[in-house]
mmCIF file of C-alpha atoms and ligand atoms in Angstrom:
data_model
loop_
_atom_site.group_PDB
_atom_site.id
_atom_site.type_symbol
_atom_site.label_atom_id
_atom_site.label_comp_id
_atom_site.label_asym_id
_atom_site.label_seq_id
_atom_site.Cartn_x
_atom_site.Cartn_y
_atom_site.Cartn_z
ATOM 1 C CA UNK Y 195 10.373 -27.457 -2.295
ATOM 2 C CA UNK Y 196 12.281 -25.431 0.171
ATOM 3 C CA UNK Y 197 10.906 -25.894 3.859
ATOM 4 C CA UNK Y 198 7.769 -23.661 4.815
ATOM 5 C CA UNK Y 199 8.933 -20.513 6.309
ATOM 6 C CA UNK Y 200 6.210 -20.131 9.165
ATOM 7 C CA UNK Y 201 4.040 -22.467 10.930
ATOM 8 C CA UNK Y 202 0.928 -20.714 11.320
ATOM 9 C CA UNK Y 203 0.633 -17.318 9.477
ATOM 10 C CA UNK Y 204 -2.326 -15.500 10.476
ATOM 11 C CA UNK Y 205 -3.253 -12.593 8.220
ATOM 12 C CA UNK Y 206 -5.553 -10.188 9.610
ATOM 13 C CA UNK Y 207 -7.486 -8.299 7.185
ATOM 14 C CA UNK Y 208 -8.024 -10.321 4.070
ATOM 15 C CA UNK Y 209 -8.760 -7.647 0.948
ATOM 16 C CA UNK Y 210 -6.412 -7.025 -2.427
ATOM 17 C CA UNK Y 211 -3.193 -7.336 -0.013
ATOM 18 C CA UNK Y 212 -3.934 -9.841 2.144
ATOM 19 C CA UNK Y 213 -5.871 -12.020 -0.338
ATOM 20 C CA UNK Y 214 -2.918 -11.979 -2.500
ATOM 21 C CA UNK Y 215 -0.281 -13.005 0.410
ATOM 22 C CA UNK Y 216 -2.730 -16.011 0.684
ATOM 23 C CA UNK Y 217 -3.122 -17.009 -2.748
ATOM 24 C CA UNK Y 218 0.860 -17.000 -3.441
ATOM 25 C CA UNK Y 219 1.326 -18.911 0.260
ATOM 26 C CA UNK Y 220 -1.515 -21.386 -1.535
ATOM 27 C CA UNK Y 221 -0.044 -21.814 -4.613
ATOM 28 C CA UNK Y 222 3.802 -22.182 -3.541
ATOM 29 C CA UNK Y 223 3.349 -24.346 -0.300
ATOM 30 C CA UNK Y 224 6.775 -22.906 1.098
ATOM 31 C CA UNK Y 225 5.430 -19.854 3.167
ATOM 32 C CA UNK Y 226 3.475 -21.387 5.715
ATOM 33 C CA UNK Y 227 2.378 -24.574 6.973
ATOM 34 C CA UNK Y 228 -0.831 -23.307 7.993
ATOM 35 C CA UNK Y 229 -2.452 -20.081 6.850
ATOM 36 C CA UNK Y 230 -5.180 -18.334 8.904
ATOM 37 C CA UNK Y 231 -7.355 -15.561 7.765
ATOM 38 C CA UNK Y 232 -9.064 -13.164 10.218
ATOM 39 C CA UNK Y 233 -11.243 -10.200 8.978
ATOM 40 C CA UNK Y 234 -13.955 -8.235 10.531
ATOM 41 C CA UNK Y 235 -17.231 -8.429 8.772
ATOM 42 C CA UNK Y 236 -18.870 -11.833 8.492
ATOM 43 C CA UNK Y 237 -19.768 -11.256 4.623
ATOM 44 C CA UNK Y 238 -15.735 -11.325 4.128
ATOM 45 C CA UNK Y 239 -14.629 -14.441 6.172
ATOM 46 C CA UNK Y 240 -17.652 -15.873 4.195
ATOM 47 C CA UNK Y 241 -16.433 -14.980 0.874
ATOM 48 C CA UNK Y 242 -12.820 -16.100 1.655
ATOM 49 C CA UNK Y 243 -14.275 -19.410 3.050
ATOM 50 C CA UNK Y 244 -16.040 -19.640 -0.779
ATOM 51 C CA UNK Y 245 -12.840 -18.902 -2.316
ATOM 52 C CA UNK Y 246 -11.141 -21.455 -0.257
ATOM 53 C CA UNK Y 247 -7.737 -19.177 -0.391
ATOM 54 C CA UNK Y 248 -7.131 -19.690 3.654
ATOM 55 C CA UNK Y 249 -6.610 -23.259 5.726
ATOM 56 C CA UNK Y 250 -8.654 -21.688 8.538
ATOM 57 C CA UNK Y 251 -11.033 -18.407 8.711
ATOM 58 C CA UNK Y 252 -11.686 -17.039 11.998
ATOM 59 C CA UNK Y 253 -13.644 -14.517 13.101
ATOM 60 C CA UNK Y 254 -12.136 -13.808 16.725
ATOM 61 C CA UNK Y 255 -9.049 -11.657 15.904
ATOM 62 C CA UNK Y 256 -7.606 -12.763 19.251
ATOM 63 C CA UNK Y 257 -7.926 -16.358 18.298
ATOM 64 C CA UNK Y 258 -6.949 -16.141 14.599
ATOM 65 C CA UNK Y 259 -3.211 -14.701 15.966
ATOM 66 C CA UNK Y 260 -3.023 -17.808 18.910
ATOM 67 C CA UNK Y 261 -0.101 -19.865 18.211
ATOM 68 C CA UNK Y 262 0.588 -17.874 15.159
ATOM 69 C CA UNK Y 263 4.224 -17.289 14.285
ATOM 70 C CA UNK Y 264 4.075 -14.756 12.082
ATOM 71 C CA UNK Y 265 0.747 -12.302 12.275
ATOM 72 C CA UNK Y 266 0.610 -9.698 9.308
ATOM 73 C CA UNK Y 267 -1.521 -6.802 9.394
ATOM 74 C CA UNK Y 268 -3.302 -6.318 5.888
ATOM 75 C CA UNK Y 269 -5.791 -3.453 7.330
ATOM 76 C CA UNK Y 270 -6.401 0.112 6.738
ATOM 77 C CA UNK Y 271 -3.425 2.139 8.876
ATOM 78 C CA UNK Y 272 -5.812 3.981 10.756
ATOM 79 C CA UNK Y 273 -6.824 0.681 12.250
ATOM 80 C CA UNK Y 274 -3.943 -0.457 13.932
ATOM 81 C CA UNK Y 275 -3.899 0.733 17.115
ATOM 82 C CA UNK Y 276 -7.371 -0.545 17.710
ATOM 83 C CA UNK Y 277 -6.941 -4.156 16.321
ATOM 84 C CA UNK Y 278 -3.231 -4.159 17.831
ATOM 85 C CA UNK Y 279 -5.421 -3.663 21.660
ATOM 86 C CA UNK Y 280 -7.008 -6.691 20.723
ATOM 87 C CA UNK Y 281 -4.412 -9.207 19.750
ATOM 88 C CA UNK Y 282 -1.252 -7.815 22.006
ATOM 89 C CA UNK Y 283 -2.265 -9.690 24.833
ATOM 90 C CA UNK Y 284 -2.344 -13.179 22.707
ATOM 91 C CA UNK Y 285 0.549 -12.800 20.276
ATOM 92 C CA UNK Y 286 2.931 -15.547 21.181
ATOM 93 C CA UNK Y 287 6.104 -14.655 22.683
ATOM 94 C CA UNK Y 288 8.997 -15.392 19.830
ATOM 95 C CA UNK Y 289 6.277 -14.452 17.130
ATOM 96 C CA UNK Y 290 7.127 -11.871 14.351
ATOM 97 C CA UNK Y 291 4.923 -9.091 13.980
ATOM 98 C CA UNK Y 292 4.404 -7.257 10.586
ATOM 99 C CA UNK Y 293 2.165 -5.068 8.219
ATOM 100 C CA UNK Y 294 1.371 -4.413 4.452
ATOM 101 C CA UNK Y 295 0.434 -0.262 5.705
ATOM 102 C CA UNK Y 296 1.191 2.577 3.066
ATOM 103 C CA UNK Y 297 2.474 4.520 5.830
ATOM 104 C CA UNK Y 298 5.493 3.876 8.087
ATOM 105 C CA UNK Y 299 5.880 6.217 10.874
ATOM 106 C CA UNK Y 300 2.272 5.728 11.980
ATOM 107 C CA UNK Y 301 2.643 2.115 12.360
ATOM 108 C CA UNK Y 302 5.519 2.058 14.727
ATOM 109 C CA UNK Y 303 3.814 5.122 16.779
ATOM 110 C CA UNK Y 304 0.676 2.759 16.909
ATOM 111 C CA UNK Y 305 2.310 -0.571 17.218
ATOM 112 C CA UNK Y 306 5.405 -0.152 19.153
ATOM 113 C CA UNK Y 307 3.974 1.048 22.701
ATOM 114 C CA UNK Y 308 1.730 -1.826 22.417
ATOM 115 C CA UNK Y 309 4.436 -4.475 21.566
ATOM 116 C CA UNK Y 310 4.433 -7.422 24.131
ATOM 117 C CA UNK Y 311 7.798 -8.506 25.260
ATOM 118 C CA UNK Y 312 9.558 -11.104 22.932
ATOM 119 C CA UNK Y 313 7.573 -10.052 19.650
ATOM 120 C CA UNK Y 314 9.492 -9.230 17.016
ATOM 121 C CA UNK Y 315 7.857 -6.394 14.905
ATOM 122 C CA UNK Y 316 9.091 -5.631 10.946
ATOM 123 C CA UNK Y 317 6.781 -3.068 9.590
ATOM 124 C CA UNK Y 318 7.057 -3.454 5.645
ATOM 125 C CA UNK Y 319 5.071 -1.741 2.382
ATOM 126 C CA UNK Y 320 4.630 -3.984 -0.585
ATOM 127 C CA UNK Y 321 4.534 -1.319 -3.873
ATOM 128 C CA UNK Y 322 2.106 -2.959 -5.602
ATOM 129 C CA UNK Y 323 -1.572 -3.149 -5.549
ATOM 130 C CA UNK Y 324 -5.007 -2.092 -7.590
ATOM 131 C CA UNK Y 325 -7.722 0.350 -7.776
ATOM 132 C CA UNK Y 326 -9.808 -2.443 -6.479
ATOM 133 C CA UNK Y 327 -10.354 -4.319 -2.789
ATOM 134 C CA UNK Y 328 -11.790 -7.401 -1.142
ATOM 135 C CA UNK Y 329 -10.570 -11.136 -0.764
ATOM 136 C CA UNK Y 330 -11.751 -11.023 -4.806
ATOM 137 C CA UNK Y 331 -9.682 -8.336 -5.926
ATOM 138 C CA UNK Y 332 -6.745 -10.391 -5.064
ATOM 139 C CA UNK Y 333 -4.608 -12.715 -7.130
ATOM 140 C CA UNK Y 334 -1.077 -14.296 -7.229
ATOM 141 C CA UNK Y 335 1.322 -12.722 -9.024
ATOM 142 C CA UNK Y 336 0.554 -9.298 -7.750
ATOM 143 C CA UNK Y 337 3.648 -8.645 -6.179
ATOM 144 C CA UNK Y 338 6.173 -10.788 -8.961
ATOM 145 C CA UNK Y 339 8.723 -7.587 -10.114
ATOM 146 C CA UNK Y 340 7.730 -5.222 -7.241
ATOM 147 C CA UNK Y 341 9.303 -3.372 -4.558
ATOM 148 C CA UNK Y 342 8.728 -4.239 -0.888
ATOM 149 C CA UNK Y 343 9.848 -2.112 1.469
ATOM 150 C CA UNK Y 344 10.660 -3.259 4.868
ATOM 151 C CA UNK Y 345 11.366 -0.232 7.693
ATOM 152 C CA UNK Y 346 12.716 -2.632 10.732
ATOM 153 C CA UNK Y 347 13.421 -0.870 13.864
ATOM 154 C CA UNK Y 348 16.850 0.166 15.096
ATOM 155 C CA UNK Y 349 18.558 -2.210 17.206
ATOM 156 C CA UNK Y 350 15.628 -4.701 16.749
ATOM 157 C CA UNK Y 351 16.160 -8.702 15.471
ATOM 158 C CA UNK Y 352 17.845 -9.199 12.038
ATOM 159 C CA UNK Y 353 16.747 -12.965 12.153
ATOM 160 C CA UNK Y 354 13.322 -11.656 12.026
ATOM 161 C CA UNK Y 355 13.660 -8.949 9.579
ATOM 162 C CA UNK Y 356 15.082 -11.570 7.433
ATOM 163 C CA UNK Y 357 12.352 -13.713 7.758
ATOM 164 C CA UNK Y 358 10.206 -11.183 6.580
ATOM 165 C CA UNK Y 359 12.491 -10.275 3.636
ATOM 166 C CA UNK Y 360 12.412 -13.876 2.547
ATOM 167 C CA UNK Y 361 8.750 -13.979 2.658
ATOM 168 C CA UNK Y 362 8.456 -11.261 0.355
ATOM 169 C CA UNK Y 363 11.025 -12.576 -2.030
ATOM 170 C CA UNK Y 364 9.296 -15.821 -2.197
ATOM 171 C CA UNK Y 365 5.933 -13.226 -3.079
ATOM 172 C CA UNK Y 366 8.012 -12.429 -6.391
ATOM 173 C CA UNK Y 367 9.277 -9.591 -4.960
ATOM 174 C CA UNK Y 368 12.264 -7.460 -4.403
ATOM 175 C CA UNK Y 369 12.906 -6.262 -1.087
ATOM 176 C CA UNK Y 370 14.774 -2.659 0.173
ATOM 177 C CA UNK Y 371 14.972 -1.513 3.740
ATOM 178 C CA UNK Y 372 14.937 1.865 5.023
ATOM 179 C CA UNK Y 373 13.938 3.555 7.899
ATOM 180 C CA UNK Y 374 10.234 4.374 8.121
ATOM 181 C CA UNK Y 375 10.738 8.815 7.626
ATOM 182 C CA UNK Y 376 12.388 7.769 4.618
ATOM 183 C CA UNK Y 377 9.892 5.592 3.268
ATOM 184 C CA UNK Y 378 7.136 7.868 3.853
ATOM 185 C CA UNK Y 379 8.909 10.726 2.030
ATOM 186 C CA UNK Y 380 9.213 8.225 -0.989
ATOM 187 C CA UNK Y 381 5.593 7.231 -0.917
ATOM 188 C CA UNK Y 382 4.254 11.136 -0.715
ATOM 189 C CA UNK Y 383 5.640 12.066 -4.025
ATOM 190 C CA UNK Y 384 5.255 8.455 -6.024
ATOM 191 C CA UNK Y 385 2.314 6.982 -4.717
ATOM 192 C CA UNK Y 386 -0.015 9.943 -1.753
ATOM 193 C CA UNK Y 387 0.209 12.738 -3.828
ATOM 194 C CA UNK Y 388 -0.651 11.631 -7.272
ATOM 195 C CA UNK Y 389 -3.255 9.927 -5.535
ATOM 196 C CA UNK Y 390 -4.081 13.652 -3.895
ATOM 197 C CA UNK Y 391 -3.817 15.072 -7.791
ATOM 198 C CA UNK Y 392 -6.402 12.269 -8.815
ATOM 199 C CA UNK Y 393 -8.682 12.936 -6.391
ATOM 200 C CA UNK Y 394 -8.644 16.914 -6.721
ATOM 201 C CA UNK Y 395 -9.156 16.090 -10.895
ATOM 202 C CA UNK Y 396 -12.022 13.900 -10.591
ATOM 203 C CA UNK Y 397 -13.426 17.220 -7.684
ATOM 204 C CA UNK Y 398 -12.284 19.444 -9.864
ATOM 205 C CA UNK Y 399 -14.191 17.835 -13.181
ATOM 206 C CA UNK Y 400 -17.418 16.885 -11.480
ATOM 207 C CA UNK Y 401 -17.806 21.176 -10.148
ATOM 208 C CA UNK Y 402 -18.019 21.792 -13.469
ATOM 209 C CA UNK Y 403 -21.454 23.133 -15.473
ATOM 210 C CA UNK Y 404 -23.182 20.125 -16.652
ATOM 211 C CA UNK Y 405 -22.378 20.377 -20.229
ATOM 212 C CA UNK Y 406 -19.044 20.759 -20.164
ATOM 213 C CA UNK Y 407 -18.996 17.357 -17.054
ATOM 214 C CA UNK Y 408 -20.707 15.770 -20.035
ATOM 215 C CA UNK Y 409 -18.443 16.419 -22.499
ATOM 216 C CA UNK Y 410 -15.378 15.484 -20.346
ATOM 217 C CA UNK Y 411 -16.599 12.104 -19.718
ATOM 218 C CA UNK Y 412 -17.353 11.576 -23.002
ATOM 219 C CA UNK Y 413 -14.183 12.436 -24.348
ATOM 220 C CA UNK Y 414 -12.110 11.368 -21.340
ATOM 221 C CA UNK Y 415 -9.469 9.358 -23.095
ATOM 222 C CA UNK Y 416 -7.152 11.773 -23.433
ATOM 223 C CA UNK Y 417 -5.836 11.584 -20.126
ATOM 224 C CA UNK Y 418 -8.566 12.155 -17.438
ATOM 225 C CA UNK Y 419 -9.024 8.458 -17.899
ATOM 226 C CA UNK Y 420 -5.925 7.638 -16.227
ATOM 227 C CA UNK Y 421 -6.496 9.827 -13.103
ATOM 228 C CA UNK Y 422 -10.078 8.086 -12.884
ATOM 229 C CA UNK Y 423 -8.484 4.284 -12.491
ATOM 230 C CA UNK Y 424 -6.108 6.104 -9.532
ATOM 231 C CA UNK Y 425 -9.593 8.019 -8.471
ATOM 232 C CA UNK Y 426 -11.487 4.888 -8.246
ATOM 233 C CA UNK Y 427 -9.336 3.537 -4.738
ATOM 234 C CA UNK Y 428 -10.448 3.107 -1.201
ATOM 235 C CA UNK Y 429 -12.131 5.425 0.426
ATOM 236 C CA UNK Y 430 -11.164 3.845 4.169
ATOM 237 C CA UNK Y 431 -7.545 3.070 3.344
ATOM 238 C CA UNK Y 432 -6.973 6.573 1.427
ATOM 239 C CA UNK Y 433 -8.208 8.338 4.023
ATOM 240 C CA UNK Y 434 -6.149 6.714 6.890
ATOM 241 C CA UNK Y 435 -3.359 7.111 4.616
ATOM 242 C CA UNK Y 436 -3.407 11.025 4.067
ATOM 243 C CA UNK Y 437 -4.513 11.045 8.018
ATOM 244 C CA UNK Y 438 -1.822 8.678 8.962
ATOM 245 C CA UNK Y 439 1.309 10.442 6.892
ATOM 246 C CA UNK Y 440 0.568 14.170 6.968
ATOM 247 C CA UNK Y 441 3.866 15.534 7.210
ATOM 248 C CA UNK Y 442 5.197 14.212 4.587
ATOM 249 C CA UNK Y 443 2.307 14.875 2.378
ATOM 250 C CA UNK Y 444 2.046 18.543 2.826
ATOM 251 C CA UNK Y 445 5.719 19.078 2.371
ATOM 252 C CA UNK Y 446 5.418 17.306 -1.292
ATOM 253 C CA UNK Y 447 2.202 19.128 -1.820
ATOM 254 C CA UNK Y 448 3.640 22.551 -1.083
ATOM 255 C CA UNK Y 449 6.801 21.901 -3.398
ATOM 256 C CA UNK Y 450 4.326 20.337 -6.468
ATOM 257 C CA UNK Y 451 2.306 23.880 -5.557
ATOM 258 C CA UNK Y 452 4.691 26.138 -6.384
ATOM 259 C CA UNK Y 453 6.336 23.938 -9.098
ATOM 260 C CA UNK Y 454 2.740 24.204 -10.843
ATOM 261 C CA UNK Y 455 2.159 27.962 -10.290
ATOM 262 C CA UNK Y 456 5.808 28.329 -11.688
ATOM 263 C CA UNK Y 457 4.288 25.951 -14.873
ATOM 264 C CA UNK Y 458 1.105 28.456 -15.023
ATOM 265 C CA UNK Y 459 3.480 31.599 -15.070
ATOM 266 C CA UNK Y 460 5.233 29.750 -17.392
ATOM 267 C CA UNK Y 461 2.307 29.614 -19.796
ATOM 268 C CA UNK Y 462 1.121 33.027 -19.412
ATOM 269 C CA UNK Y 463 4.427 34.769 -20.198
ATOM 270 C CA UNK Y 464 4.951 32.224 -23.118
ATOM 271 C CA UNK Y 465 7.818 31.287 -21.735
ATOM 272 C CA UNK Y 466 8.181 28.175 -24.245
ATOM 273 C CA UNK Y 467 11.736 26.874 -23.426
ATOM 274 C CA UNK Y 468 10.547 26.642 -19.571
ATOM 275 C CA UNK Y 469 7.418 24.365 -20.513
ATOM 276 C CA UNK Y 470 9.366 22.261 -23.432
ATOM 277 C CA UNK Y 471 12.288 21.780 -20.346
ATOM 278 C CA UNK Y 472 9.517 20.086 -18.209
ATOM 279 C CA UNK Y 473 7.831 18.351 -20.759
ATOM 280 C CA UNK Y 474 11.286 16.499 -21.750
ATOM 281 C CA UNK Y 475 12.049 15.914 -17.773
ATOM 282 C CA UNK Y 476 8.450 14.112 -17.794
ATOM 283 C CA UNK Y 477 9.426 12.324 -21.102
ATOM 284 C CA UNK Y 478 12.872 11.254 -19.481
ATOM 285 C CA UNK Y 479 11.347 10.291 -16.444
ATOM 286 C CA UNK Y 480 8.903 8.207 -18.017
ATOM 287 C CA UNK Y 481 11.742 6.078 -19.959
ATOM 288 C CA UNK Y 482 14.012 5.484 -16.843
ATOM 289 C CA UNK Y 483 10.988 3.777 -15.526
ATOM 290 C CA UNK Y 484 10.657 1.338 -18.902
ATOM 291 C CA UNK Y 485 14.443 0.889 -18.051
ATOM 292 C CA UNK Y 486 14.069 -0.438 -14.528
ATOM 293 C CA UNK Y 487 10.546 -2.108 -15.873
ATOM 294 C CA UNK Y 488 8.775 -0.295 -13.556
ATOM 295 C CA UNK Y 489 6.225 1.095 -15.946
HETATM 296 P P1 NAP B 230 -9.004 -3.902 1.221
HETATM 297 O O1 NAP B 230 -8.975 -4.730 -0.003
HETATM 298 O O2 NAP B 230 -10.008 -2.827 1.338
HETATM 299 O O3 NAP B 230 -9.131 -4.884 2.503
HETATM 300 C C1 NAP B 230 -9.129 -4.325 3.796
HETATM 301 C C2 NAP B 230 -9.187 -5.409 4.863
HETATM 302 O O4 NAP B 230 -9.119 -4.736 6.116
HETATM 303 C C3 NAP B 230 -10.480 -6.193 4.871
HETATM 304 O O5 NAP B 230 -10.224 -7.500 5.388
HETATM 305 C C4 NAP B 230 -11.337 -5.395 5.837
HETATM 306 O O6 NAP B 230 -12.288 -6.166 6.537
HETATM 307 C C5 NAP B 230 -10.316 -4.958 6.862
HETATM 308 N N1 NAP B 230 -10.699 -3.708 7.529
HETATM 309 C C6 NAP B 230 -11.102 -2.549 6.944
HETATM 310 N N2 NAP B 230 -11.337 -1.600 7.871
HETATM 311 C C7 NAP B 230 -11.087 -2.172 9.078
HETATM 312 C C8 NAP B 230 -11.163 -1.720 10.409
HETATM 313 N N3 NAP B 230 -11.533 -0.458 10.688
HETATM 314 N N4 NAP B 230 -10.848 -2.591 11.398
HETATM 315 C C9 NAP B 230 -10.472 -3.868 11.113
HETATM 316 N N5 NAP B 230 -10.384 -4.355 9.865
HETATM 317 C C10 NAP B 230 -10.685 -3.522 8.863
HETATM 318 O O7 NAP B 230 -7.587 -3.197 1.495
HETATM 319 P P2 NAP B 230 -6.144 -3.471 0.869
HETATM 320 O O8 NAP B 230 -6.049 -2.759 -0.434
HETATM 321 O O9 NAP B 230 -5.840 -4.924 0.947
HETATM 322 O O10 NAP B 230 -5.248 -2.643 1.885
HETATM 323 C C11 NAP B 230 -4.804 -3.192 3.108
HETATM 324 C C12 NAP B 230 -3.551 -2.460 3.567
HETATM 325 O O11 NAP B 230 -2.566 -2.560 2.534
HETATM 326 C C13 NAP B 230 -3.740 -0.971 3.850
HETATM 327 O O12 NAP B 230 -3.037 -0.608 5.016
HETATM 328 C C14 NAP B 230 -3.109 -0.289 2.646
HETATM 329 O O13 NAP B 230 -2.557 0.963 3.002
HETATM 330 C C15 NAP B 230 -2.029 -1.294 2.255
HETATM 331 N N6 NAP B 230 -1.659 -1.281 0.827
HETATM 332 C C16 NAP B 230 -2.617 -1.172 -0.132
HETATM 333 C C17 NAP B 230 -2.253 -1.155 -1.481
HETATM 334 C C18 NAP B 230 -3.297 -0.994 -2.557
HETATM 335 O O14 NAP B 230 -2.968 -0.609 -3.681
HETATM 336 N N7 NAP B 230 -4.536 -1.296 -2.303
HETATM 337 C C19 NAP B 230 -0.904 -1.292 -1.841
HETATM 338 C C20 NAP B 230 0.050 -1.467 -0.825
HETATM 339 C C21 NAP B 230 -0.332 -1.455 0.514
HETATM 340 P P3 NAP B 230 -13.811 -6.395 6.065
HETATM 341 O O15 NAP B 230 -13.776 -6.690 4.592
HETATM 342 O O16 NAP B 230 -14.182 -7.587 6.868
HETATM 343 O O17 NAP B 230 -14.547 -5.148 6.389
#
């Protein structure tokens, strides 16, 4: 077995993400010596004590990241700044600093201005995950074939961003590096707004009279069904993520706009070579993905 990457890695937040980071650091042994679990609510820490998935659960955040050398931040984005307050001051100097965030440019405009001297911070997204959250939701091979994404900061330490990398890999993963406006261009159109389109759907079905809500239920497996499992997510972390990359989001949501009204004019001029052409760059789409075994 290859030597342990980290020491102490302290995880703070401990749902799908996290939970997952400490099941594969359980099974493999070659992440961390020593891996600490911090989350908010006492119900959690009690449920990840149950599960046994963490050396040590603690429910100070300032003393969960003591003498950690690596500290990863599995919360909701829109928490950062406020947990960051917390465990700046007792983040040990040398210590890397990262995330699991859907968003990129929010994290270094949260973390960054409260970055102690000598910590090394590599924000990074890990393209995988469920419909479902909590330390139970979690489970080993979640990350085996995926993406990570790390977005290190210009002129910041390579050593670190390696380390980071390697951790990842070791997750099953494969890991890309971009900067952070990049990344959360990316995300918008593959992962915010078809979560946006999900969540409009499931609106969109459940205005409608009751009869006809009734009978779209009922016959939902033609398709609706799919938008439900992406409907079913995180209220706290969805929200934080639209809030957290707006830009981004409303750019790809103007563009899918007028792509759609073009699809609707389209239909009502029964302009049939216009709707077969997308239909076929859906179709093509869909089989690059099988390629890459990304589906
Ligand atoms: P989750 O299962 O809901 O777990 C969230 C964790 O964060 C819990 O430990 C929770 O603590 C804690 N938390 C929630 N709100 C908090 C707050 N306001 N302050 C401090 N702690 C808080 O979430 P997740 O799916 O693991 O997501 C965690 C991060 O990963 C998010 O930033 C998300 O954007 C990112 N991510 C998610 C996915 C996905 O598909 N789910 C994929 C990639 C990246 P308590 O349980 O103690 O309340």
């Amino acid at each position: 077995m290859a030597e342990p990457l980290f020491e102490r890695l302290c995880l703070v937040g401990i749902g799908l993400i996290g939970s997952s980071i400490a099941r594969v650091a359980q099974e493999r042994g070659d992440i961390a010596r020593q891996v600490v679990a911090h989350s908010r609510r006492a119900e959690t820490l009690a449920r990840v004590r149950e599960l046994g998935i963490a050396d040590a659960v603690e429910a100070d955040a300032a003393r969960a990241v003591r003498g950690a050398d690596c500290v990863i931040l599995c919360i909701p984005v829109g928490a950062y700044a406020g947990v960051m307050r917390v465990i700046a001051p007792h983040l040990m100097p040398g210590a890397i600093l990262s995330d699991v965030g859907s968003t990129k440019g929010s994290v270094v405009r949260d973390l960054v201005p409260l970055l102690p001297e000598g910590v090394h911070l590599v924000p990074a997204h890990p393209m995988a995950g469920t419909e479902h959250s909590g330390p139970d939701a979690g489970f080993p091979t979640l990350f085996q074939g995926r993406y990570c994404i790390l977005t290190p900061l210009p002129g910041s330490d390579p050593e670190a961003a390696e380390k980071v990398a390697e951790l990842w890999r070791r997750c099953g993963s494969m890991v890309e590096t971009m900067d952070a406006a990049t990344h959360d261009k990316v995300v918008a159109i593959v992962s915010h707004l078809p979560h946006l389109i999900a969540f409009t759907i499931c609106g969109t079905a459940d205005d409608l009279a009751e009869e006809t809500r009734e009978a779209v239920l009922k016959f939902a497996a033609s398709g609706f069904r799919d938008f439900t499992r992406i409907a079913a997510s995180d209220v706290d972390m969805w929200r934080d993520v639209f809030l957290n990359n707006r830009e981004a989001v409303l750019e790809m949501l103007a563009r899918f706009t007028e792509d759609a009204q073009a699809f609707g004019r389209a239909i009502r001029w029964g302009q049939a070579e216009f709707i077969e052409d997308r239909i076929r760059r859906g179709r093509s789409i869909r089989r690059g993905l099988i390629e890459r075994k990304q589906a």
